[in-house]
């Protein structure tokens, strides 16, 4: 029940557990109907009615820190409402707390976390650690007695100006993403292994140097809406938590 009116149960839409829990923390006890089935109209009406209370509670609980509220919602699996196909629940809550939609807030959660991380880093005068990019060319030259000589040539290509983050997908594949200084999030298709502050690549040095320069130009752009898989959420959320 909300405002004296009962919700209907036309579709299988339930009140999100994260909102129910936050309301309970704030001292409100949602009626049993809020745990039942809601049609789309009643669902969105229930969320809108709950947002002021939820926002006020979170603001007090997290001492007014929007960044901590984001991390709390993400780590507590309260950012999205998968059961009701509502991916913007967390964004709506944060906007309600902030009074407006922050510049780093996007519909895609990984994009939001990347932009937030870069914003927090800039406020703390933090920059990405220097990451040299080196091209390694290995040549095998035949010698006497069916042996060969291995020669390794290393060419310095420049530096990558971004925070690299590695993670594993739910299928066990290794992935890498880059967060630019302006907060843009990009897939880490460029580059190879990273060790001791250097990234090793293999290919034609001039072509790779051109790719690196183009990548750095894109990484300097401001953040924008993107589509990144949710497997990147954990590593970005942990990065944000280290700056809290």
PDB file of C-alpha atoms in Angstrom:
ATOM      1  CA  UNK A   1       0.000   0.000   0.000  1.00  0.00           C
ATOM      2  CA  UNK A   2       1.189   3.550  -0.764  1.00  0.00           C
ATOM      3  CA  UNK A   3      -0.791   6.703  -0.097  1.00  0.00           C
ATOM      4  CA  UNK A   4      -3.724   4.625   1.097  1.00  0.00           C
ATOM      5  CA  UNK A   5      -4.070   2.806  -2.239  1.00  0.00           C
ATOM      6  CA  UNK A   6      -3.264  -0.825  -2.852  1.00  0.00           C
ATOM      7  CA  UNK A   7      -0.949  -1.897  -5.636  1.00  0.00           C
ATOM      8  CA  UNK A   8      -2.308  -4.254  -8.245  1.00  0.00           C
ATOM      9  CA  UNK A   9      -0.671  -7.560  -9.177  1.00  0.00           C
ATOM     10  CA  UNK A  10      -1.087  -7.601 -12.916  1.00  0.00           C
ATOM     11  CA  UNK A  11       2.539  -8.527 -13.763  1.00  0.00           C
ATOM     12  CA  UNK A  12       5.363 -10.231 -11.916  1.00  0.00           C
ATOM     13  CA  UNK A  13       7.031  -7.058 -10.692  1.00  0.00           C
ATOM     14  CA  UNK A  14       8.095  -6.947  -7.074  1.00  0.00           C
ATOM     15  CA  UNK A  15       9.386  -4.182  -4.882  1.00  0.00           C
ATOM     16  CA  UNK A  16      13.243  -4.304  -5.119  1.00  0.00           C
ATOM     17  CA  UNK A  17      14.882  -5.873  -2.080  1.00  0.00           C
ATOM     18  CA  UNK A  18      17.447  -3.059  -1.902  1.00  0.00           C
ATOM     19  CA  UNK A  19      14.733  -0.413  -1.603  1.00  0.00           C
ATOM     20  CA  UNK A  20      12.790  -2.488   0.928  1.00  0.00           C
ATOM     21  CA  UNK A  21      15.929  -2.867   3.036  1.00  0.00           C
ATOM     22  CA  UNK A  22      16.744   0.841   2.878  1.00  0.00           C
ATOM     23  CA  UNK A  23      13.207   1.771   3.854  1.00  0.00           C
ATOM     24  CA  UNK A  24      13.412  -0.640   6.788  1.00  0.00           C
ATOM     25  CA  UNK A  25      16.717   0.940   7.871  1.00  0.00           C
ATOM     26  CA  UNK A  26      15.016   4.329   7.722  1.00  0.00           C
ATOM     27  CA  UNK A  27      12.363   3.068  10.126  1.00  0.00           C
ATOM     28  CA  UNK A  28       9.605   2.433   7.611  1.00  0.00           C
ATOM     29  CA  UNK A  29       7.982  -0.963   7.278  1.00  0.00           C
ATOM     30  CA  UNK A  30       6.661  -1.535   3.758  1.00  0.00           C
ATOM     31  CA  UNK A  31       3.295  -3.221   3.735  1.00  0.00           C
ATOM     32  CA  UNK A  32       2.987  -6.795   2.537  1.00  0.00           C
ATOM     33  CA  UNK A  33       1.537  -5.579  -0.744  1.00  0.00           C
ATOM     34  CA  UNK A  34       4.893  -3.963  -1.547  1.00  0.00           C
ATOM     35  CA  UNK A  35       6.422  -7.421  -1.491  1.00  0.00           C
ATOM     36  CA  UNK A  36       3.811  -8.708  -3.927  1.00  0.00           C
ATOM     37  CA  UNK A  37       3.319  -8.372  -7.647  1.00  0.00           C
ATOM     38  CA  UNK A  38       3.136  -4.988  -9.314  1.00  0.00           C
ATOM     39  CA  UNK A  39       2.181  -3.741 -12.743  1.00  0.00           C
ATOM     40  CA  UNK A  40       4.637  -1.359 -14.484  1.00  0.00           C
ATOM     41  CA  UNK A  41       2.693   1.741 -13.468  1.00  0.00           C
ATOM     42  CA  UNK A  42       2.465   0.763  -9.812  1.00  0.00           C
ATOM     43  CA  UNK A  43       6.101  -0.328  -9.748  1.00  0.00           C
ATOM     44  CA  UNK A  44       7.402   3.029 -10.971  1.00  0.00           C
ATOM     45  CA  UNK A  45       4.952   4.818  -8.688  1.00  0.00           C
ATOM     46  CA  UNK A  46       6.245   2.853  -5.709  1.00  0.00           C
ATOM     47  CA  UNK A  47       9.853   3.678  -6.550  1.00  0.00           C
ATOM     48  CA  UNK A  48       9.050   7.381  -6.979  1.00  0.00           C
ATOM     49  CA  UNK A  49       7.242   7.435  -3.642  1.00  0.00           C
ATOM     50  CA  UNK A  50      10.139   5.720  -1.855  1.00  0.00           C
ATOM     51  CA  UNK A  51      12.988   7.773  -3.343  1.00  0.00           C
ATOM     52  CA  UNK A  52      12.774  10.790  -0.950  1.00  0.00           C
ATOM     53  CA  UNK A  53      12.947   8.543   2.117  1.00  0.00           C
ATOM     54  CA  UNK A  54      15.692   6.361   0.653  1.00  0.00           C
ATOM     55  CA  UNK A  55      17.722   9.385  -0.434  1.00  0.00           C
ATOM     56  CA  UNK A  56      17.451  11.063   2.971  1.00  0.00           C
ATOM     57  CA  UNK A  57      18.446   7.886   4.779  1.00  0.00           C
ATOM     58  CA  UNK A  58      21.485   7.254   2.574  1.00  0.00           C
ATOM     59  CA  UNK A  59      22.625  10.871   2.841  1.00  0.00           C
ATOM     60  CA  UNK A  60      22.654  10.626   6.629  1.00  0.00           C
ATOM     61  CA  UNK A  61      24.061   7.100   6.773  1.00  0.00           C
ATOM     62  CA  UNK A  62      26.997   7.923   4.489  1.00  0.00           C
ATOM     63  CA  UNK A  63      27.667  11.414   5.888  1.00  0.00           C
ATOM     64  CA  UNK A  64      26.610  13.075   2.654  1.00  0.00           C
ATOM     65  CA  UNK A  65      29.202  11.242   0.533  1.00  0.00           C
ATOM     66  CA  UNK A  66      27.728  10.514  -2.889  1.00  0.00           C
ATOM     67  CA  UNK A  67      30.765   8.354  -3.693  1.00  0.00           C
ATOM     68  CA  UNK A  68      30.149   6.142  -0.664  1.00  0.00           C
ATOM     69  CA  UNK A  69      26.494   5.840  -1.592  1.00  0.00           C
ATOM     70  CA  UNK A  70      27.441   4.635  -5.067  1.00  0.00           C
ATOM     71  CA  UNK A  71      29.812   2.051  -3.634  1.00  0.00           C
ATOM     72  CA  UNK A  72      27.241   0.934  -1.082  1.00  0.00           C
ATOM     73  CA  UNK A  73      24.601   0.386  -3.758  1.00  0.00           C
ATOM     74  CA  UNK A  74      27.004  -1.413  -6.094  1.00  0.00           C
ATOM     75  CA  UNK A  75      28.608  -3.645  -3.462  1.00  0.00           C
ATOM     76  CA  UNK A  76      25.206  -4.457  -1.998  1.00  0.00           C
ATOM     77  CA  UNK A  77      23.806  -5.462  -5.404  1.00  0.00           C
ATOM     78  CA  UNK A  78      21.289  -2.648  -5.212  1.00  0.00           C
ATOM     79  CA  UNK A  79      22.256  -0.710  -8.312  1.00  0.00           C
ATOM     80  CA  UNK A  80      20.017  -2.571 -10.734  1.00  0.00           C
ATOM     81  CA  UNK A  81      16.665  -4.289 -10.330  1.00  0.00           C
ATOM     82  CA  UNK A  82      17.102  -7.271 -12.606  1.00  0.00           C
ATOM     83  CA  UNK A  83      13.814  -8.880 -11.654  1.00  0.00           C
ATOM     84  CA  UNK A  84      11.890  -5.869 -12.876  1.00  0.00           C
ATOM     85  CA  UNK A  85      14.280  -5.082 -15.751  1.00  0.00           C
ATOM     86  CA  UNK A  86      15.164  -1.688 -14.279  1.00  0.00           C
ATOM     87  CA  UNK A  87      18.893  -0.978 -14.840  1.00  0.00           C
ATOM     88  CA  UNK A  88      18.667   2.664 -13.706  1.00  0.00           C
ATOM     89  CA  UNK A  89      17.463   2.106 -10.124  1.00  0.00           C
ATOM     90  CA  UNK A  90      20.840   3.047  -8.619  1.00  0.00           C
ATOM     91  CA  UNK A  91      21.216   6.037 -10.914  1.00  0.00           C
ATOM     92  CA  UNK A  92      17.755   7.271  -9.879  1.00  0.00           C
ATOM     93  CA  UNK A  93      18.651   6.915  -6.192  1.00  0.00           C
ATOM     94  CA  UNK A  94      21.962   8.776  -6.617  1.00  0.00           C
ATOM     95  CA  UNK A  95      20.245  11.566  -8.561  1.00  0.00           C
ATOM     96  CA  UNK A  96      17.658  11.868  -5.791  1.00  0.00           C
ATOM     97  CA  UNK A  97      20.403  12.159  -3.156  1.00  0.00           C
ATOM     98  CA  UNK A  98      22.461  14.647  -5.176  1.00  0.00           C
ATOM     99  CA  UNK A  99      19.441  16.719  -6.200  1.00  0.00           C
ATOM    100  CA  UNK A 100      20.556  16.469  -9.825  1.00  0.00           C
ATOM    101  CA  UNK A 101      22.254  13.990 -12.120  1.00  0.00           C
ATOM    102  CA  UNK A 102      26.065  14.169 -11.575  1.00  0.00           C
ATOM    103  CA  UNK A 103      28.209  14.537 -14.686  1.00  0.00           C
ATOM    104  CA  UNK A 104      29.848  11.159 -14.043  1.00  0.00           C
ATOM    105  CA  UNK A 105      26.541   9.292 -13.795  1.00  0.00           C
ATOM    106  CA  UNK A 106      25.571   7.142 -16.792  1.00  0.00           C
ATOM    107  CA  UNK A 107      23.062   4.386 -17.473  1.00  0.00           C
ATOM    108  CA  UNK A 108      25.834   1.828 -17.944  1.00  0.00           C
ATOM    109  CA  UNK A 109      27.328   0.953 -14.537  1.00  0.00           C
ATOM    110  CA  UNK A 110      30.946   0.277 -15.654  1.00  0.00           C
ATOM    111  CA  UNK A 111      30.911   3.624 -17.484  1.00  0.00           C
ATOM    112  CA  UNK A 112      29.672   5.334 -14.310  1.00  0.00           C
ATOM    113  CA  UNK A 113      32.319   3.724 -12.103  1.00  0.00           C
ATOM    114  CA  UNK A 114      35.107   4.647 -14.523  1.00  0.00           C
ATOM    115  CA  UNK A 115      33.993   8.272 -14.727  1.00  0.00           C
ATOM    116  CA  UNK A 116      33.580   8.428 -10.944  1.00  0.00           C
ATOM    117  CA  UNK A 117      37.035   6.931 -10.377  1.00  0.00           C
ATOM    118  CA  UNK A 118      38.686   9.497 -12.654  1.00  0.00           C
ATOM    119  CA  UNK A 119      36.741  12.330 -10.997  1.00  0.00           C
ATOM    120  CA  UNK A 120      37.837  11.212  -7.540  1.00  0.00           C
ATOM    121  CA  UNK A 121      41.438  10.772  -8.705  1.00  0.00           C
ATOM    122  CA  UNK A 122      41.545  14.301 -10.142  1.00  0.00           C
ATOM    123  CA  UNK A 123      40.160  15.750  -6.902  1.00  0.00           C
ATOM    124  CA  UNK A 124      43.075  14.064  -5.113  1.00  0.00           C
ATOM    125  CA  UNK A 125      45.631  15.182  -7.721  1.00  0.00           C
ATOM    126  CA  UNK A 126      46.277  11.569  -8.703  1.00  0.00           C
ATOM    127  CA  UNK A 127      47.430  10.664 -12.182  1.00  0.00           C
ATOM    128  CA  UNK A 128      47.915   7.278 -13.823  1.00  0.00           C
ATOM    129  CA  UNK A 129      51.333   5.788 -13.038  1.00  0.00           C
ATOM    130  CA  UNK A 130      53.783   5.985 -15.958  1.00  0.00           C
ATOM    131  CA  UNK A 131      53.274   3.009 -18.243  1.00  0.00           C
ATOM    132  CA  UNK A 132      55.935   2.572 -20.898  1.00  0.00           C
ATOM    133  CA  UNK A 133      54.953   0.817 -24.106  1.00  0.00           C
ATOM    134  CA  UNK A 134      57.711  -1.260 -25.682  1.00  0.00           C
ATOM    135  CA  UNK A 135      57.727  -3.288 -28.858  1.00  0.00           C
ATOM    136  CA  UNK A 136      59.649  -6.524 -28.686  1.00  0.00           C
ATOM    137  CA  UNK A 137      60.954  -8.110 -31.861  1.00  0.00           C
ATOM    138  CA  UNK A 138      62.502 -11.560 -31.589  1.00  0.00           C
ATOM    139  CA  UNK A 139      64.648 -12.935 -34.399  1.00  0.00           C
ATOM    140  CA  UNK A 140      66.050 -16.434 -34.739  1.00  0.00           C
ATOM    141  CA  UNK A 141      69.188 -16.623 -36.895  1.00  0.00           C
ATOM    142  CA  UNK A 142      70.437 -20.065 -38.031  1.00  0.00           C
ATOM    143  CA  UNK A 143      73.995 -20.973 -37.026  1.00  0.00           C
ATOM    144  CA  UNK A 144      76.233 -23.986 -37.434  1.00  0.00           C
ATOM    145  CA  UNK A 145      75.270 -27.514 -36.368  1.00  0.00           C
ATOM    146  CA  UNK A 146      71.496 -26.922 -36.761  1.00  0.00           C
ATOM    147  CA  UNK A 147      71.430 -24.371 -33.980  1.00  0.00           C
ATOM    148  CA  UNK A 148      70.122 -20.823 -33.966  1.00  0.00           C
ATOM    149  CA  UNK A 149      70.851 -17.507 -32.327  1.00  0.00           C
ATOM    150  CA  UNK A 150      68.021 -15.524 -30.724  1.00  0.00           C
ATOM    151  CA  UNK A 151      68.184 -11.742 -30.859  1.00  0.00           C
ATOM    152  CA  UNK A 152      65.655  -9.520 -29.102  1.00  0.00           C
ATOM    153  CA  UNK A 153      65.234  -5.902 -30.161  1.00  0.00           C
ATOM    154  CA  UNK A 154      63.212  -3.583 -27.919  1.00  0.00           C
ATOM    155  CA  UNK A 155      61.815  -0.336 -29.343  1.00  0.00           C
ATOM    156  CA  UNK A 156      60.314   2.327 -27.079  1.00  0.00           C
ATOM    157  CA  UNK A 157      56.970   3.478 -28.455  1.00  0.00           C
ATOM    158  CA  UNK A 158      55.958   5.993 -25.785  1.00  0.00           C
ATOM    159  CA  UNK A 159      53.669   5.981 -22.750  1.00  0.00           C
ATOM    160  CA  UNK A 160      50.037   5.015 -22.255  1.00  0.00           C
ATOM    161  CA  UNK A 161      48.149   7.706 -20.316  1.00  0.00           C
ATOM    162  CA  UNK A 162      45.445   5.688 -18.571  1.00  0.00           C
ATOM    163  CA  UNK A 163      44.673   3.417 -15.664  1.00  0.00           C
ATOM    164  CA  UNK A 164      44.676  -0.201 -16.860  1.00  0.00           C
ATOM    165  CA  UNK A 165      42.435  -2.718 -15.114  1.00  0.00           C
ATOM    166  CA  UNK A 166      42.446  -6.437 -15.726  1.00  0.00           C
ATOM    167  CA  UNK A 167      39.617  -8.800 -14.875  1.00  0.00           C
ATOM    168  CA  UNK A 168      38.188 -12.205 -15.733  1.00  0.00           C
ATOM    169  CA  UNK A 169      34.785 -12.825 -17.279  1.00  0.00           C
ATOM    170  CA  UNK A 170      32.316 -15.299 -15.857  1.00  0.00           C
ATOM    171  CA  UNK A 171      33.499 -17.675 -18.582  1.00  0.00           C
ATOM    172  CA  UNK A 172      37.111 -17.455 -17.460  1.00  0.00           C
ATOM    173  CA  UNK A 173      38.430 -15.165 -20.204  1.00  0.00           C
ATOM    174  CA  UNK A 174      40.958 -12.470 -19.311  1.00  0.00           C
ATOM    175  CA  UNK A 175      40.030  -8.921 -20.289  1.00  0.00           C
ATOM    176  CA  UNK A 176      41.522  -5.451 -19.878  1.00  0.00           C
ATOM    177  CA  UNK A 177      39.956  -2.019 -19.812  1.00  0.00           C
ATOM    178  CA  UNK A 178      41.480   1.461 -19.743  1.00  0.00           C
ATOM    179  CA  UNK A 179      40.179   4.438 -17.787  1.00  0.00           C
ATOM    180  CA  UNK A 180      41.348   7.729 -19.243  1.00  0.00           C
ATOM    181  CA  UNK A 181      42.291  10.749 -17.169  1.00  0.00           C
ATOM    182  CA  UNK A 182      39.035  12.414 -18.234  1.00  0.00           C
ATOM    183  CA  UNK A 183      37.027   9.404 -17.153  1.00  0.00           C
ATOM    184  CA  UNK A 184      36.332   7.724 -20.457  1.00  0.00           C
ATOM    185  CA  UNK A 185      36.224   3.913 -20.390  1.00  0.00           C
ATOM    186  CA  UNK A 186      37.662   1.924 -23.286  1.00  0.00           C
ATOM    187  CA  UNK A 187      38.211  -1.707 -24.100  1.00  0.00           C
ATOM    188  CA  UNK A 188      41.845  -2.771 -23.712  1.00  0.00           C
ATOM    189  CA  UNK A 189      42.308  -4.202 -27.182  1.00  0.00           C
ATOM    190  CA  UNK A 190      45.683  -2.497 -27.562  1.00  0.00           C
ATOM    191  CA  UNK A 191      48.800  -3.845 -25.890  1.00  0.00           C
ATOM    192  CA  UNK A 192      50.208  -6.964 -24.355  1.00  0.00           C
ATOM    193  CA  UNK A 193      51.456  -8.116 -20.955  1.00  0.00           C
ATOM    194  CA  UNK A 194      52.237  -5.475 -18.312  1.00  0.00           C
ATOM    195  CA  UNK A 195      55.186  -5.987 -16.001  1.00  0.00           C
ATOM    196  CA  UNK A 196      57.407  -3.641 -13.979  1.00  0.00           C
ATOM    197  CA  UNK A 197      55.747  -0.523 -15.360  1.00  0.00           C
ATOM    198  CA  UNK A 198      56.056  -1.561 -18.999  1.00  0.00           C
ATOM    199  CA  UNK A 199      53.646  -2.980 -21.549  1.00  0.00           C
ATOM    200  CA  UNK A 200      55.100  -5.301 -24.166  1.00  0.00           C
ATOM    201  CA  UNK A 201      53.737  -5.378 -27.702  1.00  0.00           C
ATOM    202  CA  UNK A 202      54.773  -7.206 -30.839  1.00  0.00           C
ATOM    203  CA  UNK A 203      54.308  -5.887 -34.327  1.00  0.00           C
ATOM    204  CA  UNK A 204      55.495  -3.154 -36.667  1.00  0.00           C
ATOM    205  CA  UNK A 205      56.836  -0.341 -34.438  1.00  0.00           C
ATOM    206  CA  UNK A 206      55.612   2.548 -36.609  1.00  0.00           C
ATOM    207  CA  UNK A 207      52.095   1.095 -36.823  1.00  0.00           C
ATOM    208  CA  UNK A 208      51.959   0.424 -33.099  1.00  0.00           C
ATOM    209  CA  UNK A 209      53.242   3.904 -32.276  1.00  0.00           C
ATOM    210  CA  UNK A 210      50.446   5.368 -34.409  1.00  0.00           C
ATOM    211  CA  UNK A 211      47.860   3.197 -32.633  1.00  0.00           C
ATOM    212  CA  UNK A 212      49.233   4.286 -29.254  1.00  0.00           C
ATOM    213  CA  UNK A 213      49.007   7.973 -30.149  1.00  0.00           C
ATOM    214  CA  UNK A 214      45.438   7.559 -31.400  1.00  0.00           C
ATOM    215  CA  UNK A 215      44.500   5.669 -28.229  1.00  0.00           C
ATOM    216  CA  UNK A 216      45.966   8.367 -25.986  1.00  0.00           C
ATOM    217  CA  UNK A 217      43.967  11.013 -27.863  1.00  0.00           C
ATOM    218  CA  UNK A 218      40.739   9.065 -27.271  1.00  0.00           C
ATOM    219  CA  UNK A 219      41.622   8.457 -23.625  1.00  0.00           C
ATOM    220  CA  UNK A 220      41.904  12.216 -23.079  1.00  0.00           C
ATOM    221  CA  UNK A 221      38.276  12.737 -24.131  1.00  0.00           C
ATOM    222  CA  UNK A 222      35.480  13.201 -21.580  1.00  0.00           C
ATOM    223  CA  UNK A 223      33.381  10.183 -20.605  1.00  0.00           C
ATOM    224  CA  UNK A 224      30.369   9.187 -22.644  1.00  0.00           C
ATOM    225  CA  UNK A 225      27.704   6.547 -22.512  1.00  0.00           C
ATOM    226  CA  UNK A 226      28.945   3.103 -23.507  1.00  0.00           C
ATOM    227  CA  UNK A 227      28.114  -0.555 -23.323  1.00  0.00           C
ATOM    228  CA  UNK A 228      30.470  -2.664 -21.223  1.00  0.00           C
ATOM    229  CA  UNK A 229      29.834  -6.060 -19.714  1.00  0.00           C
ATOM    230  CA  UNK A 230      29.076  -6.321 -16.016  1.00  0.00           C
ATOM    231  CA  UNK A 231      32.176  -8.488 -15.433  1.00  0.00           C
ATOM    232  CA  UNK A 232      34.140  -5.216 -15.203  1.00  0.00           C
ATOM    233  CA  UNK A 233      32.012  -3.915 -12.315  1.00  0.00           C
ATOM    234  CA  UNK A 234      33.916  -5.624  -9.489  1.00  0.00           C
ATOM    235  CA  UNK A 235      37.377  -4.379 -10.470  1.00  0.00           C
ATOM    236  CA  UNK A 236      36.126  -0.817 -11.010  1.00  0.00           C
ATOM    237  CA  UNK A 237      34.132  -0.821  -7.761  1.00  0.00           C
ATOM    238  CA  UNK A 238      37.227  -1.942  -5.838  1.00  0.00           C
ATOM    239  CA  UNK A 239      39.208   0.856  -7.493  1.00  0.00           C
ATOM    240  CA  UNK A 240      36.613   3.398  -6.353  1.00  0.00           C
ATOM    241  CA  UNK A 241      36.626   1.953  -2.827  1.00  0.00           C
ATOM    242  CA  UNK A 242      40.395   2.520  -2.571  1.00  0.00           C
ATOM    243  CA  UNK A 243      39.820   6.252  -3.032  1.00  0.00           C
ATOM    244  CA  UNK A 244      37.031   6.579  -0.477  1.00  0.00           C
TER     245      UNK A 244
END
